[in-house]
XYZ file of C-alpha atoms in Angstrom:
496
model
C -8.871 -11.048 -13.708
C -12.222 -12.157 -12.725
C -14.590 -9.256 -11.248
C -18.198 -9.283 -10.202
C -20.367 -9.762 -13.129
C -21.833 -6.208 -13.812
C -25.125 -5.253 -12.949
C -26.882 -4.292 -16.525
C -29.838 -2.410 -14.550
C -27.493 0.066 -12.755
C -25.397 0.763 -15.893
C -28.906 1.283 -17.889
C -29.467 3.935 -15.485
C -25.932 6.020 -16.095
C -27.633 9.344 -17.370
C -30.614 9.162 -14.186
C -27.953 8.628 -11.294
C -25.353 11.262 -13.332
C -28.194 13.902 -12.331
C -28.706 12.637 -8.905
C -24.852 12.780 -8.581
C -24.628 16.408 -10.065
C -27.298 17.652 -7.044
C -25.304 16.338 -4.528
C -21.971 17.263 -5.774
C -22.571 20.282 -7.627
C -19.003 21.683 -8.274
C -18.021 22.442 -11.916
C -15.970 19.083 -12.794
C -17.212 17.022 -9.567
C -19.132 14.134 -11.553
C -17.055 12.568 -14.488
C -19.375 10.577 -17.242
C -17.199 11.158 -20.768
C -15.526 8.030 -21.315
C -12.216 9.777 -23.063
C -12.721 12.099 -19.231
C -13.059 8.621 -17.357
C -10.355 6.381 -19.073
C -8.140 8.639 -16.169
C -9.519 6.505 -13.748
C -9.025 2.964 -15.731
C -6.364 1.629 -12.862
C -4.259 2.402 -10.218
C -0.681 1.635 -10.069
C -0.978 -1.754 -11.286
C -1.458 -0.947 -14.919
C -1.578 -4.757 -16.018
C -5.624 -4.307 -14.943
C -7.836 -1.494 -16.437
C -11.336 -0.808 -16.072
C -13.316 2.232 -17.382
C -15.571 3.455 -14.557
C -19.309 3.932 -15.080
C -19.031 7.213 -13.263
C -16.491 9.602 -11.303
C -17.676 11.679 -8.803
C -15.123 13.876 -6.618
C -16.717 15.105 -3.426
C -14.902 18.438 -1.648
C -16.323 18.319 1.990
C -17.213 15.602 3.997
C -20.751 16.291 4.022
C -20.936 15.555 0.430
C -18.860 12.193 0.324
C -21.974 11.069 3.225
C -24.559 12.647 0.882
C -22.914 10.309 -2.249
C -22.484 7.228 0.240
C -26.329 7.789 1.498
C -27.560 7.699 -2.190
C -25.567 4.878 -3.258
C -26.842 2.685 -0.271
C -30.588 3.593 -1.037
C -29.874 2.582 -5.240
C -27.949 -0.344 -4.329
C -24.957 1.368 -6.685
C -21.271 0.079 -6.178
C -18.531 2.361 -4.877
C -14.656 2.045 -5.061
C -13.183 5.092 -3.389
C -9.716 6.134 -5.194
C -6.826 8.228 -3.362
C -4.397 9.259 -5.673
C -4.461 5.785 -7.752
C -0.187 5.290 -6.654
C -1.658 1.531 -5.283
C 0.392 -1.006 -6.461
C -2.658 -3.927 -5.755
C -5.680 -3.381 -7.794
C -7.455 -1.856 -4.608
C -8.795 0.953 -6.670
C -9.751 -0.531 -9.616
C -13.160 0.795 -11.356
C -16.237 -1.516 -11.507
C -17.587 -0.930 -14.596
C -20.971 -0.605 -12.831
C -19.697 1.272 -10.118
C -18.973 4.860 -8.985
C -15.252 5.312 -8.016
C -15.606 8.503 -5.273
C -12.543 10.327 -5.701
C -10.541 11.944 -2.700
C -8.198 13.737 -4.133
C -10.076 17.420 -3.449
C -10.004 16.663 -0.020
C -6.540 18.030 0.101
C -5.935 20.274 3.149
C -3.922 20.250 6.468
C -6.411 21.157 8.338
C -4.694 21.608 11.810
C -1.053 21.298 13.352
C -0.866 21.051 16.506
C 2.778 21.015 17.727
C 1.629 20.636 21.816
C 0.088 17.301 21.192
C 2.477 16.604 18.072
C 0.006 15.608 15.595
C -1.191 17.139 11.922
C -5.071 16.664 11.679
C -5.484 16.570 7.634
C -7.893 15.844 4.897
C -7.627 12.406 2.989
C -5.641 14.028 -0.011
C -2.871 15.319 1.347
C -0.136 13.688 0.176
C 2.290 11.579 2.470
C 5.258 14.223 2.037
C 3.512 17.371 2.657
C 2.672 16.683 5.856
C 6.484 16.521 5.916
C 6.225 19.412 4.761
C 4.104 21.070 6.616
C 5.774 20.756 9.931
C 10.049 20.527 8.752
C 10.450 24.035 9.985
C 9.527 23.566 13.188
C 11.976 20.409 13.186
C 9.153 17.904 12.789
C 8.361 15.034 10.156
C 6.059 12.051 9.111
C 7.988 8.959 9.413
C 6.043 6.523 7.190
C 7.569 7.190 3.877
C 6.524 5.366 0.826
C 8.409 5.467 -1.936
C 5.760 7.127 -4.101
C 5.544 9.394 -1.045
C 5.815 12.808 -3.541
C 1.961 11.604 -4.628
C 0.385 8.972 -2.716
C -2.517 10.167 -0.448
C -2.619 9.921 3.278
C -6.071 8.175 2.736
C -4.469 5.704 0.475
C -1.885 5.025 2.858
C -4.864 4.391 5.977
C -6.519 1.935 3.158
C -3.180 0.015 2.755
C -1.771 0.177 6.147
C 2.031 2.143 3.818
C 5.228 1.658 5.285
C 8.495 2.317 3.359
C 12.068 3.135 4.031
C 12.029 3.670 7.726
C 9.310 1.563 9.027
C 12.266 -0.369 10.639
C 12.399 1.474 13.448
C 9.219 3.796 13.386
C 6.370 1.467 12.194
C 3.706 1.384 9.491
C 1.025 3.650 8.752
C -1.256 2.416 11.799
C 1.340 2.507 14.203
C 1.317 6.201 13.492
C -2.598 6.972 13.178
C -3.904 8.781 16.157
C -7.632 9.198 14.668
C -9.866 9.412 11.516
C -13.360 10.407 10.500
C -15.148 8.232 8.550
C -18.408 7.846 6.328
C -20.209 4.793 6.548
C -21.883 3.068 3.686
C -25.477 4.640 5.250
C -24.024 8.355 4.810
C -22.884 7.777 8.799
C -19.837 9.393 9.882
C -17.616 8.530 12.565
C -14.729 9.771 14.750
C -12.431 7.029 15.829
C -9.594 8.000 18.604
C -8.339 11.357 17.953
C -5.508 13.307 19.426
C -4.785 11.228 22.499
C -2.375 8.222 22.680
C -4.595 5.639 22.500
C -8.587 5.241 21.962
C -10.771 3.188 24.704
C -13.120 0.389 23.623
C -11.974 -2.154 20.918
C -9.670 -1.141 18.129
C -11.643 -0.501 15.606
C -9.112 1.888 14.301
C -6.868 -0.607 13.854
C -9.479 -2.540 12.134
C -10.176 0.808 9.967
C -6.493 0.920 8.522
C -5.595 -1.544 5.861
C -8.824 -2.167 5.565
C -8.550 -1.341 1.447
C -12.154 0.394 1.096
C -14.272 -1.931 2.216
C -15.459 -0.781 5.448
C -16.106 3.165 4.647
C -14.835 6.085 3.627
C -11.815 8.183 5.547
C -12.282 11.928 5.536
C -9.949 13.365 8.006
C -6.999 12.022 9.474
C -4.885 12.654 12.712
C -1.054 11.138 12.429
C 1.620 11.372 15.358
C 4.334 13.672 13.988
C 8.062 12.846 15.412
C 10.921 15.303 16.275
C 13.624 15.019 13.786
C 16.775 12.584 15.040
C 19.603 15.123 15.726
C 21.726 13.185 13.456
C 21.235 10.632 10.836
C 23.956 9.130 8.656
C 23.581 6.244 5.982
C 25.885 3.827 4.714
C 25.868 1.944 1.821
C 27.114 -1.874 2.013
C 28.559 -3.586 -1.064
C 28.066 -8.061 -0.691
C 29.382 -10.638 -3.408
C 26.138 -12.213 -3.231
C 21.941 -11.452 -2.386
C 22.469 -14.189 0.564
C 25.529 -12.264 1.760
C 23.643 -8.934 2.324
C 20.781 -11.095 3.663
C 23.229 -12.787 6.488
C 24.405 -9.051 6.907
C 20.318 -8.336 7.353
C 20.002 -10.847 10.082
C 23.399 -10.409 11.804
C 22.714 -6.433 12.771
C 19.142 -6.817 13.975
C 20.756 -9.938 16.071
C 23.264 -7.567 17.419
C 20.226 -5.661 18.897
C 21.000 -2.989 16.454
C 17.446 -1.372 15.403
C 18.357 1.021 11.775
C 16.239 3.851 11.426
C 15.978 1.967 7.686
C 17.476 -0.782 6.080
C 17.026 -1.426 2.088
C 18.588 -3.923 0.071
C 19.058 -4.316 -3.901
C 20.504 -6.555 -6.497
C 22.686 -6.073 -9.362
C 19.951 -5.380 -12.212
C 17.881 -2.672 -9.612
C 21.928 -1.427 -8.619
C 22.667 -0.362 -12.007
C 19.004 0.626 -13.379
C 19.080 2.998 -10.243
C 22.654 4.501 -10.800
C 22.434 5.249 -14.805
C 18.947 6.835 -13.719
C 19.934 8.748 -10.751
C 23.488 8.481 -10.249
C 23.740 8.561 -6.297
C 27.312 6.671 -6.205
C 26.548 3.214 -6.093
C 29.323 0.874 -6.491
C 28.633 -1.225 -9.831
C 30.940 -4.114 -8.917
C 28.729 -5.669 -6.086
C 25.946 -8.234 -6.676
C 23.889 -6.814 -3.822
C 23.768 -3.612 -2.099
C 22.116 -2.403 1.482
C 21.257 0.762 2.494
C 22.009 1.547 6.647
C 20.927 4.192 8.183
C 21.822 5.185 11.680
C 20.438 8.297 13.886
C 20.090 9.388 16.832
C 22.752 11.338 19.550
C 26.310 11.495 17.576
C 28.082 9.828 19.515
C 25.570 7.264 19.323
C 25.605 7.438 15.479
C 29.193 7.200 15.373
C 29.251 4.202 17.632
C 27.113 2.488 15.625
C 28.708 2.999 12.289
C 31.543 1.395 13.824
C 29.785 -1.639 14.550
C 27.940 -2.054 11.669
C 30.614 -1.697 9.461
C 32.218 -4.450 11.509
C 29.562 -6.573 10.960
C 29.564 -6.018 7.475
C 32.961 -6.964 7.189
C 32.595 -10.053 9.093
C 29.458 -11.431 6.771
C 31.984 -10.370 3.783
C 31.394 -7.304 2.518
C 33.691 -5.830 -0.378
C 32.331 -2.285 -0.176
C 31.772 0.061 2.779
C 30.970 3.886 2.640
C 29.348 6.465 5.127
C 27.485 9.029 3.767
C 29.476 12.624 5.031
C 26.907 14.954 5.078
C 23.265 15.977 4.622
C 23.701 15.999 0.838
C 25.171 12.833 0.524
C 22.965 10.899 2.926
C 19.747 12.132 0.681
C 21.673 11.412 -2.397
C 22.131 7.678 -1.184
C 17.870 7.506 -0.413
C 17.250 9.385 -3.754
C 18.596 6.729 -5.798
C 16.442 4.115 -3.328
C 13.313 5.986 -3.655
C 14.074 6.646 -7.465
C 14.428 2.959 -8.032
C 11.226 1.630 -9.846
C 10.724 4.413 -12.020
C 14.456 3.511 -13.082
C 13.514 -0.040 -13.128
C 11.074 1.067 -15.833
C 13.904 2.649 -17.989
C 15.041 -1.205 -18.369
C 12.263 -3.045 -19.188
C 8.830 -2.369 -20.891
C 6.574 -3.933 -18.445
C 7.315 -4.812 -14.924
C 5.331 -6.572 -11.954
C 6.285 -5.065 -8.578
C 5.230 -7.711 -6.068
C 5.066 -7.464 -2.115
C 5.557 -9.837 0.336
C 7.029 -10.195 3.614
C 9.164 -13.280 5.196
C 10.912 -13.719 8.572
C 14.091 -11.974 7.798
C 16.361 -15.391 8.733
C 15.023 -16.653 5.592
C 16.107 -14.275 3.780
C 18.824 -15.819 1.533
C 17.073 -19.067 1.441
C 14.125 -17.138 -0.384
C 16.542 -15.304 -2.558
C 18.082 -18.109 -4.007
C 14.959 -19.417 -4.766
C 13.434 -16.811 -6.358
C 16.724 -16.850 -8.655
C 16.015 -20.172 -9.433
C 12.095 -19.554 -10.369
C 14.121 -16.843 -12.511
C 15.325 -19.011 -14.373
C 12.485 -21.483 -15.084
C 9.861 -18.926 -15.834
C 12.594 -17.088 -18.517
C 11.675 -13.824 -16.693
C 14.367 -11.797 -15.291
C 14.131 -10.162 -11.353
C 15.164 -6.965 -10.018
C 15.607 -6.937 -6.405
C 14.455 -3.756 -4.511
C 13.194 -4.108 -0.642
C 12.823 -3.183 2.998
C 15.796 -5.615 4.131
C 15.191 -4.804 8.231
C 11.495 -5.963 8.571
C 11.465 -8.969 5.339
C 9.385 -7.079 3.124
C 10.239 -7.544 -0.495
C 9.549 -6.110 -3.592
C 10.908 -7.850 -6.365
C 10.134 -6.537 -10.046
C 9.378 -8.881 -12.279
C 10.657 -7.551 -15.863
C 8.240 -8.324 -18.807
C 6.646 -7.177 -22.132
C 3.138 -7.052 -22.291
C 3.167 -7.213 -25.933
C 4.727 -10.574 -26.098
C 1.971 -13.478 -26.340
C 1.719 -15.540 -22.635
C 4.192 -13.109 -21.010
C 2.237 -11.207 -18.755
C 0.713 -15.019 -17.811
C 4.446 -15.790 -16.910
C 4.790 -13.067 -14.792
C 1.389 -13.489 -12.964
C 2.083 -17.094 -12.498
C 5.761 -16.422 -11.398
C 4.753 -14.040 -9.120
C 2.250 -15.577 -7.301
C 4.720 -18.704 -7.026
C 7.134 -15.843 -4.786
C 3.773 -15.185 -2.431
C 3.528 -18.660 -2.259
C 6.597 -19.242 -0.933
C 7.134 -15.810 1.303
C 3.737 -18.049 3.120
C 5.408 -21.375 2.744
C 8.792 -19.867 4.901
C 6.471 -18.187 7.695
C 5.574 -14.975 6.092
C 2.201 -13.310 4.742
C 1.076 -12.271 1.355
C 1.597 -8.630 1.734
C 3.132 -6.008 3.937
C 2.333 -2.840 2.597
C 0.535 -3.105 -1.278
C -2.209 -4.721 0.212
C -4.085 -7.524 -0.857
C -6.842 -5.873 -3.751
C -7.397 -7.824 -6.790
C -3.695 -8.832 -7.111
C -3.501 -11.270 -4.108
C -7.204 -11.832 -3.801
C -6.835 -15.425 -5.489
C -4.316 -16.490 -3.339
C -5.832 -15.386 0.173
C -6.841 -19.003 0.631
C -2.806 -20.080 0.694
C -2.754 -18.409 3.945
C -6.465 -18.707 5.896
C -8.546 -21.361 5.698
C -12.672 -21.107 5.074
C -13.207 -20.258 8.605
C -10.614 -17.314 8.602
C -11.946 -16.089 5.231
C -15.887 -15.873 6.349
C -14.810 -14.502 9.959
C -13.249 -11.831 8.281
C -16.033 -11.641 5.818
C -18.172 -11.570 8.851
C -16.665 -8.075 9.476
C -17.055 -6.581 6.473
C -20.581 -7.285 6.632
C -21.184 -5.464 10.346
C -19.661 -2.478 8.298
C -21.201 -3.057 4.739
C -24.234 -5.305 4.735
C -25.352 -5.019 1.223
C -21.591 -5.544 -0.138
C -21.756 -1.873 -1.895
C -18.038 -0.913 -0.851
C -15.435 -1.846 -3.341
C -16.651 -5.969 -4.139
C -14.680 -7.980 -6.268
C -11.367 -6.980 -3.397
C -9.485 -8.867 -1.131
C -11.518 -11.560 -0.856
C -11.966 -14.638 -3.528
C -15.167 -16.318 -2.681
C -17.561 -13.600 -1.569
C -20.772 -14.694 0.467
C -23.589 -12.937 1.537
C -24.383 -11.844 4.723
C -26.869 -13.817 5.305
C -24.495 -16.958 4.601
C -22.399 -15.500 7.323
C -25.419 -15.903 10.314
C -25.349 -12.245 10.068
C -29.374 -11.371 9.527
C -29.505 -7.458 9.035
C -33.288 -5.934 9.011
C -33.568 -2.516 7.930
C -36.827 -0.795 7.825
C -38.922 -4.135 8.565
C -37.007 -5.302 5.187
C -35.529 -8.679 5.527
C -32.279 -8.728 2.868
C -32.153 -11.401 0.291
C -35.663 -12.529 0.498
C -34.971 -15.114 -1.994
C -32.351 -17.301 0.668
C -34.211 -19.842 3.021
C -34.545 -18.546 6.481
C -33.656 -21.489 9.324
């Protein structure tokens, strides 16, 4: 994986900008420079790339993650901020030049304000404790990653999360009220805040999924939601992937809107069971996941219907979940599925794209069929209601070429969710992983227009380079000319 060649001056300087660091963040264990300490930090969730940091430092206020941003921008030193490194794209992989600026002190609810329904919280929190936080008063979260026990509300802003029941109550931004955040000068900002919607352009929505690149999030305000009075799940046994995937298509036709849908396949069907053991039937080739809430009576109507419709696409295998108990036992095995994935292979590759969900089986079969060609076997594991897959490409990183299989196999599936009318990611987020292949879905003029962003937020290119983007130009490629202090950047470019 190609990264920005690193800058020997700044590394030269380790031990000088370890003491500057120390001043500003002056907490016993708040700058990291041992490389045994550091090797922590190597990669996120995609362990395939690693990367020792030059240096670690982990801020515990706000004030001090402005005073390590200020510094940076006067030194011209690199930064990749890190939430709790559960990222599944590269986005918070180490320069080897660079600071990485923890978050994970910043780890306080700061405010819950039941009136408004909102949680104001620091970047650390994790996803689930603002669950939490607010389940006795009836309340919840409703974005729910998988990895939703550990991953970071701030990681979730810089990768726009989703997970099981972004169906029917959106991603990540469509349940961000506000944020703080620190520029690359030191600045910070408050965008929107406790009120429905902010005036002026979105620049919150530009702020989530934005992967690091445009500043730093501090605080957070998220919309919490009133529990559903009653929520029941079934599980959906199918002869075949492109059975379940007609089954996909024919409830969402029906105008029926699941608070989450989920699909697997055989291999992820018994991986999950043997590690779990939820009840999953073992004689199906696929399985989905429905579940319902709501009113009763409304629940109970609409199990009817979808089990009806799940009969008529073919399905050999129909249960409702009875109770509380079971229901959670049917998600635990779902949200327990890629660490059970890992009890089956050495390696695996957990990709994420999303398609139109009518092409669902047509995608399915072909990915089956790139199966077979690239010698690499699949397990199936996804968000069936909005198209966004995750298939796990099983390999061994100790066999020669094999992780080159996988990477070429994988982006082969991206490909082709963009080929069908999809995108290259709907939740992982873009990073190193898909950077390469950003140019199967924009053109030159898309890439530098958004590049033309990124440089109205971070002119000198200090905030996590070498992501997202595969080609990066300077600003003052871009037309953007950015004088600060009478200094004219790049003096070296020809000025027209």
């Amino acid at each position: 994986m190609r990264m920005p060649e690193p800058d020997s001056a700044v590394i030269a300087r380790k031990l000088q900008i370890v003491e500057a660091l120390r001043g500003l963040v002056p907490a016993p264990g708040g700058v990291i420079f041992d490389e045994d300490e550091l090797r922590v930090y190597e990669t996120d969730g995609l362990t395939a790339y690693r990367q020792v940091p030059m240096i670690v430092v982990l801020p515990g206020s706000t004030e001090e993650v402005a005073a390590v941003l200020r510094y940076c921008h006067a030194e011209g030193i690199k930064i990749v901020p890190r939430g709790a490194g559960t990222g599944l794209s590269g986005g918070a992989l180490p320069l080897a030049d660079g600071i990485t600026l923890g978050l994970s002190k910043l780890n306080r609810v700061l405010e819950i304000d039941y009136a408004n329904r909102c949680v104001v919280t620091q970047p650390g929190v994790t996803n689930l404790g603002i669950t939490r936080a607010v389940e006795a008063e009836g309340f919840y979260y409703a974005p729910d990653p998988s990895s939703q026990i550990a991953c970071s509300i701030g990681g979730n802003i810089a990768e726009n999360s989703g997970g099981v029941h972004c169906l029917k109550y959106g991603l990540t931004t469509n349940n961000v009220l506000g944020v703080e955040i620190v520029l690359v000068d030191g600045t910070v900002l408050r965008l929107g805040g406790k009120h429905l919607d902010a005036e002026g352009y979105d620049l919150l929505g530009v702020v989530t999924g934005s992967e690091g690149l445009l500043g730093i999030v501090t605080e957070v305000t998220v919309r919490i939601l009133r529990k559903p009075a009653t929520a029941r799940a079934l599980l959906l046994g199918f002869p075949s992937s492109e059975k379940a995937g007609d089954c996909v298509a024919a409830i969402i036709a029906a105008g029926i809107i699941p608070g989450g849908m989920e699909m697997m396949d055989r291999p992820a069907i018994h991986a999950t069971e043997a590690f779990v053991g939820a009840g999953y039937p073992l004689d199906v080739e696929a399985l989905l996941i429905v579940e319902l809430d709501g009113p009763a009576a409304e629940v109970e109507h609409l199990i009817g219907r979808v089990g009806e419709i799940a009969e008529r696409e073919g399905a050999s295998y129909n249960r409702a979940s009875r109770d509380e108990a079971e229901r959670e036992a049917f998600w635990s095995g779902r949200k327990n599925a890629f660490p059970a994935v890992g009890r089956i292979s050495p390696d695996y590759l957990c990709m994420d794209g999303t398609i139109p969900r009518g092409r669902l089986p047509e995608v399915l079969a072909r990915m089956r069929e790139m199966s077979e060609r690239y010698g690499l076997r699949v397990a199936n594991v996804f968000h069936a209601g909005d198209g966004n897959l995750h298939p796990l490409i099983l390999y061994d990183a100790n066999k020669p070429d094999e992780l080159e299989r996988t990477e070429a196999f994988g982006a082969e599936i991206l490909k082709l969710c963009v080929e069908v009318g999809g995108v290259l990611t709907g939740e992982h987020g873009v990073g190193v992983e898909k950077r390469d292949l950003m140019g199967e879905m924009f053109d030159e003029d898309d890439l530098k227009q958004q590049q033309r962003l990124k440089c109205a937020f971070d002119p000198g290119q200090l905030l996590n380079p070498g992501k997202v983007f595969p080609e990066l130009h300077r600003c003052a490629e871009l037309g953007r000319l950015h004088v600060h202090r009478g200094k004219l950047p790049f003096p070296d470019l020809p000025r027209f």
